[in-house]
Every structure is written in C-alpha cells, then in structure tokens.
mmCIF file of C-alpha atoms in Angstrom:
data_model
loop_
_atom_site.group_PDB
_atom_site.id
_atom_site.type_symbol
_atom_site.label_atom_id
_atom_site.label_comp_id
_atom_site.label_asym_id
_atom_site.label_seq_id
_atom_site.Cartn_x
_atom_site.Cartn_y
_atom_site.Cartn_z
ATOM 1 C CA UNK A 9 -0.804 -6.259 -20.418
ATOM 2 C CA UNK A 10 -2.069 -6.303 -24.081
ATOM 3 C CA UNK A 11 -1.430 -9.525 -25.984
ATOM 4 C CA UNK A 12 1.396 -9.954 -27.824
ATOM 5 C CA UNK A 13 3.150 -6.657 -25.895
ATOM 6 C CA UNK A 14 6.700 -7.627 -24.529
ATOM 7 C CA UNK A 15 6.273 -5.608 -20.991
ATOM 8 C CA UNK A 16 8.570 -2.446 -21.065
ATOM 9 C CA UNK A 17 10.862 -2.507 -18.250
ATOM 10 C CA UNK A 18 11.289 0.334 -15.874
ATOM 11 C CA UNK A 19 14.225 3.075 -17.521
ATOM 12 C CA UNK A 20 13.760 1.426 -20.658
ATOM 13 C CA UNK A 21 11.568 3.957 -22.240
ATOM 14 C CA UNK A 22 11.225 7.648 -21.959
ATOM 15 C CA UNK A 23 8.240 7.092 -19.664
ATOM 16 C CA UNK A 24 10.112 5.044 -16.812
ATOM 17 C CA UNK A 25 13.180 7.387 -17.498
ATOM 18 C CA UNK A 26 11.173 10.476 -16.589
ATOM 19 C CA UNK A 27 9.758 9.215 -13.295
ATOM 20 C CA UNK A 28 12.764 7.838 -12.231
ATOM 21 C CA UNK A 29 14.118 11.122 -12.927
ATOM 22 C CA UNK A 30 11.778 12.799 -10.987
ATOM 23 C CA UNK A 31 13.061 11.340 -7.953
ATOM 24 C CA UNK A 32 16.470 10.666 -6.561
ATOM 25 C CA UNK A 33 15.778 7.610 -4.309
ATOM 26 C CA UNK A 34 13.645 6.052 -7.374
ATOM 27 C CA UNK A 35 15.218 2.806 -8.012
ATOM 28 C CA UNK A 36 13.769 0.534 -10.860
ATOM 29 C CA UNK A 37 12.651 -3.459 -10.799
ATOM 30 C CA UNK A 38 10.357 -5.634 -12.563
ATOM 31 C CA UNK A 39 8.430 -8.134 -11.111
ATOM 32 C CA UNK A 40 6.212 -11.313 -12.843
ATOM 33 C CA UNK A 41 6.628 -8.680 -15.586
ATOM 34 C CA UNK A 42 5.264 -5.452 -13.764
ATOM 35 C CA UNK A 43 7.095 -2.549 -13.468
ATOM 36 C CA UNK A 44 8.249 -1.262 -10.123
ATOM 37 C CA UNK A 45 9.947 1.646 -8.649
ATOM 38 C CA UNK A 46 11.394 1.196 -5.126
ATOM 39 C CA UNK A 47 11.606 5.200 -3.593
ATOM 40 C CA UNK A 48 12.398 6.382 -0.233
ATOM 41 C CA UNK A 49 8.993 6.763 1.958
ATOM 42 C CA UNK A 50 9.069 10.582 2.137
ATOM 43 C CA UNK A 51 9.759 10.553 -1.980
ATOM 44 C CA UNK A 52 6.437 8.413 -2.221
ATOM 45 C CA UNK A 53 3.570 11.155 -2.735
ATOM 46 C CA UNK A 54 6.380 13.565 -5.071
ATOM 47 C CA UNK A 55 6.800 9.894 -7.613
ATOM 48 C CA UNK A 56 3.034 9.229 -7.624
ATOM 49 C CA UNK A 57 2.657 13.187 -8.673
ATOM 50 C CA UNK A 58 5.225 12.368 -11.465
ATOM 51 C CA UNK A 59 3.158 9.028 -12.294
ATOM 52 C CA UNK A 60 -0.240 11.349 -12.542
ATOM 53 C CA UNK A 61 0.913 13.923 -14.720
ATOM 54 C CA UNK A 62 2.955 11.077 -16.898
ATOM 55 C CA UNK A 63 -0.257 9.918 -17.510
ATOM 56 C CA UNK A 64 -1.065 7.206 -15.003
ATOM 57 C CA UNK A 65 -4.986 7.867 -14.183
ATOM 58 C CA UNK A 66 -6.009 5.715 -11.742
ATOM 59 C CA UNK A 67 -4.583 4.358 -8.207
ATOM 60 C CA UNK A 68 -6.179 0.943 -8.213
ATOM 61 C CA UNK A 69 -4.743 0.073 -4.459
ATOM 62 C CA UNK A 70 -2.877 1.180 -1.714
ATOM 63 C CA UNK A 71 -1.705 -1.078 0.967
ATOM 64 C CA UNK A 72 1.532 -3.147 3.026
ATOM 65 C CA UNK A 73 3.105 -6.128 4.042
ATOM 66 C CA UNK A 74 4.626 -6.647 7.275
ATOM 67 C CA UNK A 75 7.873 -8.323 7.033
ATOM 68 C CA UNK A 76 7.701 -8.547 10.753
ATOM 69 C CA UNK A 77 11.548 -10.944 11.052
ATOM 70 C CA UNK A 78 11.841 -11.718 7.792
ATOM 71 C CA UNK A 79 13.526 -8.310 6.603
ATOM 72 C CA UNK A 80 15.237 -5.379 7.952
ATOM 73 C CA UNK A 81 12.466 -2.876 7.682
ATOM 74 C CA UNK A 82 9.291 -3.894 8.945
ATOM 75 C CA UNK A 83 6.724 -2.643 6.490
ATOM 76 C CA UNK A 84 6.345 -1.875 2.760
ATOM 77 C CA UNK A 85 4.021 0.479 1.648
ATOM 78 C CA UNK A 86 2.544 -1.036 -1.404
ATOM 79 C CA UNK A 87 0.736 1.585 -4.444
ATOM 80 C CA UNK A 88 -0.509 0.252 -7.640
ATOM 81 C CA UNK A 89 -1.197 2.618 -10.593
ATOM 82 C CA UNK A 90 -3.164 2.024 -13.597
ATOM 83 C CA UNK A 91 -2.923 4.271 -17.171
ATOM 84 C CA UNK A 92 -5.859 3.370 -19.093
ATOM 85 C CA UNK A 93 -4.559 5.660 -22.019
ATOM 86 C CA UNK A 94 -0.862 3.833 -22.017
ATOM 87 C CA UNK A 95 -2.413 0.403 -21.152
ATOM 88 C CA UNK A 96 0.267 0.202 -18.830
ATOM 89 C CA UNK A 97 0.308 -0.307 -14.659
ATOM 90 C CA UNK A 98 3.177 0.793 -12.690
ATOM 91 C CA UNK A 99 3.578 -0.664 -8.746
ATOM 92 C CA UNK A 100 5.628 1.543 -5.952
ATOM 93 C CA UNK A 101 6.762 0.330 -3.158
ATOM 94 C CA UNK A 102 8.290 2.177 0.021
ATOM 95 C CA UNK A 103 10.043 0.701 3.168
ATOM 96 C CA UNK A 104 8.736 1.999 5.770
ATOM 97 C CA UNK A 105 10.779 1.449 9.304
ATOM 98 C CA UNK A 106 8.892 -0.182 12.635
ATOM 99 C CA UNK A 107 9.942 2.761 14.907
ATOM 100 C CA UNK A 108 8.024 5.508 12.644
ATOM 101 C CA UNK A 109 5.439 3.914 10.238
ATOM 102 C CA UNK A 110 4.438 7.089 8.305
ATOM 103 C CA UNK A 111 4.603 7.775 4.549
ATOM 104 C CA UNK A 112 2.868 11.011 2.756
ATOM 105 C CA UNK A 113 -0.412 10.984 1.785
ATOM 106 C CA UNK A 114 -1.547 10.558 -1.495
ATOM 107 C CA UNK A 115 -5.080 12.434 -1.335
ATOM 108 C CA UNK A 116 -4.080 15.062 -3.406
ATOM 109 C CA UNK A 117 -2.776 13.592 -5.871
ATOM 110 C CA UNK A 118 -5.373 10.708 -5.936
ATOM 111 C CA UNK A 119 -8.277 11.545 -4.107
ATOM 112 C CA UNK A 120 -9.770 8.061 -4.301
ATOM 113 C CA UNK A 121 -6.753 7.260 -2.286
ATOM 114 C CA UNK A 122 -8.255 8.313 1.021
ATOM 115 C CA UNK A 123 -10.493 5.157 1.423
ATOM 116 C CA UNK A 124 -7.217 2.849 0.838
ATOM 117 C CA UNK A 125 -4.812 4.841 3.477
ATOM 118 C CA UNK A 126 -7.777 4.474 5.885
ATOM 119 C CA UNK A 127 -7.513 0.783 5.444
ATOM 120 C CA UNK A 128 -3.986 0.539 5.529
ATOM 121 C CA UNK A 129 -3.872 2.744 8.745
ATOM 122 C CA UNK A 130 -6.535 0.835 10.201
ATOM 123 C CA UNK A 131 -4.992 -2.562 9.697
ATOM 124 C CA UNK A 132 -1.239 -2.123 9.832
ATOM 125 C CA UNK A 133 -0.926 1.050 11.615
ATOM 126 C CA UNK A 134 0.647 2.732 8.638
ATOM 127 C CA UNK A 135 0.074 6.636 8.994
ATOM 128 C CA UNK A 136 -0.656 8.755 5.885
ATOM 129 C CA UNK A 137 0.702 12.358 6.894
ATOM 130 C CA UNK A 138 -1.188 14.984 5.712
ATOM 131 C CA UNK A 139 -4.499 12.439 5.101
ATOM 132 C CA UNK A 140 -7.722 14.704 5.671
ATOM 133 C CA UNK A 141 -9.491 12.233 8.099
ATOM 134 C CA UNK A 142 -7.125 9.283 9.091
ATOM 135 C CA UNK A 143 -9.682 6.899 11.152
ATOM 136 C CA UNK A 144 -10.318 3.759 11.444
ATOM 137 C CA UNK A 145 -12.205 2.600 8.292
ATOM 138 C CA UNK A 146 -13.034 -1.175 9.303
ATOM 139 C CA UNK A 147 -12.595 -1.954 13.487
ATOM 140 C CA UNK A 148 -14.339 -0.309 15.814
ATOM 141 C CA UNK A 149 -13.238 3.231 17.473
ATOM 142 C CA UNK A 150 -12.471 1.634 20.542
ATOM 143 C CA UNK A 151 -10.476 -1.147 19.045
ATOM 144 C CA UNK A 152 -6.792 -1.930 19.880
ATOM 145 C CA UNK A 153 -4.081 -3.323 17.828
ATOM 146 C CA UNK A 154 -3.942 -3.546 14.138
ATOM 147 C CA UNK A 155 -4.954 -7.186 12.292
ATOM 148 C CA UNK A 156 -2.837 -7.665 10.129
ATOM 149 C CA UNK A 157 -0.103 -7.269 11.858
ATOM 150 C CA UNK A 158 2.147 -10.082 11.887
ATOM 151 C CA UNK A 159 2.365 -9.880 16.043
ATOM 152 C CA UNK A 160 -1.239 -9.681 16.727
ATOM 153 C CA UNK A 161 -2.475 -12.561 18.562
ATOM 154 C CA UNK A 162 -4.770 -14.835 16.458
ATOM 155 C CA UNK A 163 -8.378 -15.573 17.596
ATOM 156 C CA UNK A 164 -8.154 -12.959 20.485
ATOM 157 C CA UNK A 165 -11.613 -11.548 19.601
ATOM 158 C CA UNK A 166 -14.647 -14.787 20.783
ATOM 159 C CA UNK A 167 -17.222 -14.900 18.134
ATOM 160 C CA UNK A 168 -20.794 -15.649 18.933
ATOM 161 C CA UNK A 169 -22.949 -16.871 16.183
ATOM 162 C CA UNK A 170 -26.459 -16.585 16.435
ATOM 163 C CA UNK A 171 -28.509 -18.981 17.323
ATOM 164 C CA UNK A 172 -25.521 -21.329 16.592
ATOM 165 C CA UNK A 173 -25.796 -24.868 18.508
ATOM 166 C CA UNK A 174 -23.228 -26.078 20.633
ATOM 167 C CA UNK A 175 -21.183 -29.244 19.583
ATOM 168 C CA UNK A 176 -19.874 -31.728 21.952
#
C-alpha cells in the first residue's frame, strides 16, 4: 500500500463492487488492511477471471492452510493478486471440504499459476481441476502423504548427513 493511502475496503469502490458482483457466493472482508473476498470453491477460477480483466495483473501466490480441528472445513485455498497499474492487492480465499479437496484451476486465467497449484497439490493434496499437468512439484513420485498436512507424522522420513559424525 502507497503511503499516506487509507486502504479501500472491499464494496467500497466501484472496483470491489464489480467483482463481488461477478459472483454470487463473493463475500467481502478486510484483513491487517488487505482486501479479501471469501467465494465458494467452484466460484474461485470465474472471481479470479473478474480480478484479471478488472485489472489485477499478477497472481503473486497460490496456496492453503489446513485447519485440520480447529474449523469446520478442513482447508482454505489461499490466492493472492497483485495490480501493478491500481497499486492495489486483492487476497481470495475458498473453503475447501476434507472429503473432496478440489477447487478449479487457475491456468488459464494465470498461467504462472501452474507452478503454485503443483505445490499446493503436492503438499496439501489440494487438486486443481482442469490443471494441464497436476504432479508432484517437490517430493518424489513415489512419495506418500502430503507435508504439510496437519496429520502427517513428524520426522517419519531418517535423514543421513554426509559424512556427519555421530554424537554420544
């Protein structure tokens, strides 16, 4: 945020109005002075259109948080956006239930996007429907499990440093 610029909260300009107008599960929140836009996960990929053509450039990040018995739904789906021209940034978030982690893709709306839904796939098990080539990004093929998940078991996986000396 530019100095001395009071942030614009979401619906309060004609901006936020039109996105949140673009799609009926939108639902608009600030937070430590971002703007945010909570939408239903299969309304995800049709608001980030409506972000892109309303002039927000660049998807900076894609990934979740696993709420694993702290909330209802298990994961959020977590996109920041970036408008270089409107000096503005704009963060979506989708719930997206345990029982059927999947959300849209965003390739084609952002193709940088496909390196970040790999990641997210990869380490929460998050699938991107429609994603050209959703593989693992960062563990092996053959791994099992996803890391970051809040029920994988910590310090499964022995690590052998080289030449490391053993300490009594």
């Amino acid at each position: 945020m530019a100095a001395g610029k009071d942030p614009v909260a979401v619906g309060g300009d004609d901006l936020s109005s039109g996105l949140l107008n673009a799609v009926a599960s939108a639902r608009p929140e600030t937070s430590l002075e971002d703007e945010v836009i909570r939408v239903a996960p299969d309304d995800l990929a049709r608001l980030a259109g409506a972000a892109r053509a309303a002039g927000f450039e660049v998807c900076s990040d894609i990934t979740a948080v696993d709420y694993l018995g702290i909330r209802r739904t298990r994961f959020e789906v977590v996109v920041n956006l970036l408008s270089l021209s409107l000096n503005r940034r704009l963060r979506i978030l989708a719930a997206v239930p345990e029982d059927d982690p999947a959300v849209p893709s965003l390739v084609a709306v952002y193709p940088g996007a496909g390196f970040l839904e790999r990641e997210v796939y990869d380490m929460f098990g998050i699938r991107f429907e429609g994603h050209p080539d959703l593989t693992r990004i960062l563990m092996p093929d053959d791994w099992e499990g996803h890391p970051l998940r809040r029920d994988f078991g910590v310090g499964a996986v022995p690590v052998q440093f080289k030449e490391a000396h053993q300490v009594f």
